[in-house]
PDB file of C-alpha atoms in Angstrom:
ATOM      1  CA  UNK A 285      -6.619  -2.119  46.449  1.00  0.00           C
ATOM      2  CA  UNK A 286      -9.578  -2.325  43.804  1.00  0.00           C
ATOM      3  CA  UNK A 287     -10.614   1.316  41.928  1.00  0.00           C
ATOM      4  CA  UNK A 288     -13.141   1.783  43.989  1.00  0.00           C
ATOM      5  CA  UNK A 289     -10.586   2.176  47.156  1.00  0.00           C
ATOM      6  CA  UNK A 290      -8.601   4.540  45.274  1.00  0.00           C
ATOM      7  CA  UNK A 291     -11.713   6.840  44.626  1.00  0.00           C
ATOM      8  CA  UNK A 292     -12.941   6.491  48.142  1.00  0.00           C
ATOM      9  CA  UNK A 293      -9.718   7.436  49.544  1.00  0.00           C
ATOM     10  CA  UNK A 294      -9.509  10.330  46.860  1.00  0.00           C
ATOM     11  CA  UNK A 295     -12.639  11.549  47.736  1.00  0.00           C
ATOM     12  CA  UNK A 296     -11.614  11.230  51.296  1.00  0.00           C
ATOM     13  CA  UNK A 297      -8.419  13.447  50.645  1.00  0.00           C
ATOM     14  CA  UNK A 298     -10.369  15.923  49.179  1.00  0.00           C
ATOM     15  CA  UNK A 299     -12.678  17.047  51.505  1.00  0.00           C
ATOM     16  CA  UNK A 300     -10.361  16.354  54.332  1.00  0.00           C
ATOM     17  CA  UNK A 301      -7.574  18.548  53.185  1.00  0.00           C
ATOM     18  CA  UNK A 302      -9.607  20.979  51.699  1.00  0.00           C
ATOM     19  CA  UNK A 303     -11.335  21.597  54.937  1.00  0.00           C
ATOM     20  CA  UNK A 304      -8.161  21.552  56.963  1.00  0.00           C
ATOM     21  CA  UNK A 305      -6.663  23.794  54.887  1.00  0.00           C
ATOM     22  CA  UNK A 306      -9.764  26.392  54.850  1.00  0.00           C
ATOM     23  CA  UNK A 307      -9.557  26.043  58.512  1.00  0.00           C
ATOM     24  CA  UNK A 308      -5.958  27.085  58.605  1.00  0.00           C
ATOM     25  CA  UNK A 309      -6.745  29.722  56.432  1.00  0.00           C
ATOM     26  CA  UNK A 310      -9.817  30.911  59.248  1.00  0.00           C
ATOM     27  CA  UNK A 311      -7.224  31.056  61.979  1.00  0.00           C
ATOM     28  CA  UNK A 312      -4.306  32.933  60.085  1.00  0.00           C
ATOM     29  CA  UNK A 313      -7.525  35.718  58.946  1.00  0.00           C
ATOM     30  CA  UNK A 314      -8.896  35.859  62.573  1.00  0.00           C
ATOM     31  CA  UNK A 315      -5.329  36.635  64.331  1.00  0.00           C
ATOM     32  CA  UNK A 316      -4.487  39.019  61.596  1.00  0.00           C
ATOM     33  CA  UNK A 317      -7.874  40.925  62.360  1.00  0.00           C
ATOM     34  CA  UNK A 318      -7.225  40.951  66.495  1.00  0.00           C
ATOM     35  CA  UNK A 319      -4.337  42.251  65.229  1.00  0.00           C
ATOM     36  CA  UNK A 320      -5.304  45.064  63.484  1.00  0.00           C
ATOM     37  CA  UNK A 321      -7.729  45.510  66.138  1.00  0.00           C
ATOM     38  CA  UNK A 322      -5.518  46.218  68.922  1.00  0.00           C
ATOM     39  CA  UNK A 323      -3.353  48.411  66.721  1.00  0.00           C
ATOM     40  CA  UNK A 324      -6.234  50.396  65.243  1.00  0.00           C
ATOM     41  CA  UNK A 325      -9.295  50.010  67.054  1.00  0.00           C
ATOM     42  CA  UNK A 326     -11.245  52.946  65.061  1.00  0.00           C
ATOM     43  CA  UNK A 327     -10.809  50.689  62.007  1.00  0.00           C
ATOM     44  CA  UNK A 328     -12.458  47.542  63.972  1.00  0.00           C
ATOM     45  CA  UNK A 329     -16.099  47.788  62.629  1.00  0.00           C
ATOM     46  CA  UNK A 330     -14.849  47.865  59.012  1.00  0.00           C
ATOM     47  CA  UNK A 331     -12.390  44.918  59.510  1.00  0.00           C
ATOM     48  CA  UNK A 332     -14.710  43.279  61.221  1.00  0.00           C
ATOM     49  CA  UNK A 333     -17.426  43.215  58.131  1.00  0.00           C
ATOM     50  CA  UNK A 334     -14.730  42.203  56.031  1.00  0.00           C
ATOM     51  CA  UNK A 335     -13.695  39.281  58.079  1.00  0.00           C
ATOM     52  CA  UNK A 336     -17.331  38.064  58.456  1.00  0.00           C
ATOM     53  CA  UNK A 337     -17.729  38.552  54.710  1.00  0.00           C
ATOM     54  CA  UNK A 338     -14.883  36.308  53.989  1.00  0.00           C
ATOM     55  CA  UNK A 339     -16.162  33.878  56.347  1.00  0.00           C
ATOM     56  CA  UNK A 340     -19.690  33.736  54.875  1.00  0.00           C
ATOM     57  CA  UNK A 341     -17.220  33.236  51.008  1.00  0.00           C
ATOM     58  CA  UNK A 342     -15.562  30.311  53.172  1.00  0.00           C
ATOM     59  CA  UNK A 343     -18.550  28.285  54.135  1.00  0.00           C
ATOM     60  CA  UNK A 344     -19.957  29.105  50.239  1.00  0.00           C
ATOM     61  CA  UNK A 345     -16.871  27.184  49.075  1.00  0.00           C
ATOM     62  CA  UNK A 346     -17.037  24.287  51.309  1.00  0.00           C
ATOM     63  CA  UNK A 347     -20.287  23.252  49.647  1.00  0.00           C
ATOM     64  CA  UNK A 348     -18.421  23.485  46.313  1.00  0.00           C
ATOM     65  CA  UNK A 349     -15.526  21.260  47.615  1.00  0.00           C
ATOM     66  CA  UNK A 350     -18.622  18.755  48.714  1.00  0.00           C
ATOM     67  CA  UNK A 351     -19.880  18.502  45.432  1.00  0.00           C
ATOM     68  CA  UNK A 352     -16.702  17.890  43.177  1.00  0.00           C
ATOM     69  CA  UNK A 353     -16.750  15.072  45.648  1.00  0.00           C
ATOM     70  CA  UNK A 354     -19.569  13.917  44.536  1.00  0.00           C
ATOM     71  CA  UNK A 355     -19.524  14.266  41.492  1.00  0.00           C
ATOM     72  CA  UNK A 356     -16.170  11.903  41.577  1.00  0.00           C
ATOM     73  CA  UNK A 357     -17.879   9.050  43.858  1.00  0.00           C
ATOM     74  CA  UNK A 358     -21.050   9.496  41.386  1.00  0.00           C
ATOM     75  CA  UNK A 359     -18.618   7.200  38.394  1.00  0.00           C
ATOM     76  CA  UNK A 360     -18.660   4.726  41.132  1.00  0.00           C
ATOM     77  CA  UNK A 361     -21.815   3.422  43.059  1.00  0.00           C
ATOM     78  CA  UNK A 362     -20.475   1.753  46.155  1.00  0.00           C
ATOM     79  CA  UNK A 363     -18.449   5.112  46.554  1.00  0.00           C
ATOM     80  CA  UNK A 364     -21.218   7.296  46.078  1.00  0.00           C
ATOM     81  CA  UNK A 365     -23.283   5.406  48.760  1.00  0.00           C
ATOM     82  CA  UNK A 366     -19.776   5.992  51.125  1.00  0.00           C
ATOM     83  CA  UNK A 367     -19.859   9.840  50.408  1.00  0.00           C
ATOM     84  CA  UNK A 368     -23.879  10.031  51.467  1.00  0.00           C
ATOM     85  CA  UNK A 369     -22.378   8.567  54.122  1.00  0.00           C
ATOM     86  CA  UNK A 370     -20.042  10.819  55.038  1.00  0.00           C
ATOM     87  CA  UNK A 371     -22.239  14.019  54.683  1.00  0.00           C
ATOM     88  CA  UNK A 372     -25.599  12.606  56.232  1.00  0.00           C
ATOM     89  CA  UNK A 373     -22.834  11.760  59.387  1.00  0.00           C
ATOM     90  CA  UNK A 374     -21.273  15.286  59.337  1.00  0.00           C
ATOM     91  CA  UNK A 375     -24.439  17.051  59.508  1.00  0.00           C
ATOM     92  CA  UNK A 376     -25.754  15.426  62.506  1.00  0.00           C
ATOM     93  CA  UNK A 377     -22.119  16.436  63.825  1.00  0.00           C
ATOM     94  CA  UNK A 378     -23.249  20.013  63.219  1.00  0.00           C
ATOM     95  CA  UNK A 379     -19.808  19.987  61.085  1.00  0.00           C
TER      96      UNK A 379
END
């Protein structure tokens, strides 16, 4: 495998896991709130602007994640052109 593999995989692993594991992270923060929910329901409108706080911090940080990515590929043309790849495809996705 040339360089340019290894960065294209890289960049690859980096958005991939760093969405999977902000996903992960999502699920565990949702369960906890029905959670608290059911065992305190007076406390559910507070918990609940919290949780959609942290949420709206979440999809703030995936752009970040996008654009250390890019700024990777950007040392390496054909990878950069693979990355606007990726994003122009995960946007009609609605991802």
């Amino acid at each position: 495998m040339t360089n340019v593999a290894f960065v294209a995989l890289a960049c690859g692993l980096i958005i991939g896991l760093g969405a999977l594991g902000a996903c992960v992270g999502i699920g565990v923060m949702g369960s906890k709130y029905l959670e608290a929910s059911a065992r305190q329901p007076e406390l559910m409108n507070a918990l609940q602007t919290k949780m959609f706080l942290l949420i709206g911090i979440w999809i703030c940080s995936r752009s970040h994640v996008l654009v250390f990515g890019v700024c990777v590929c950007l040392s390496h043309l054909p990878c950069a052109v693979l990355l606007f790849r990726v994003v122009h495809v995960s946007k009609q996705c609605g991802i």
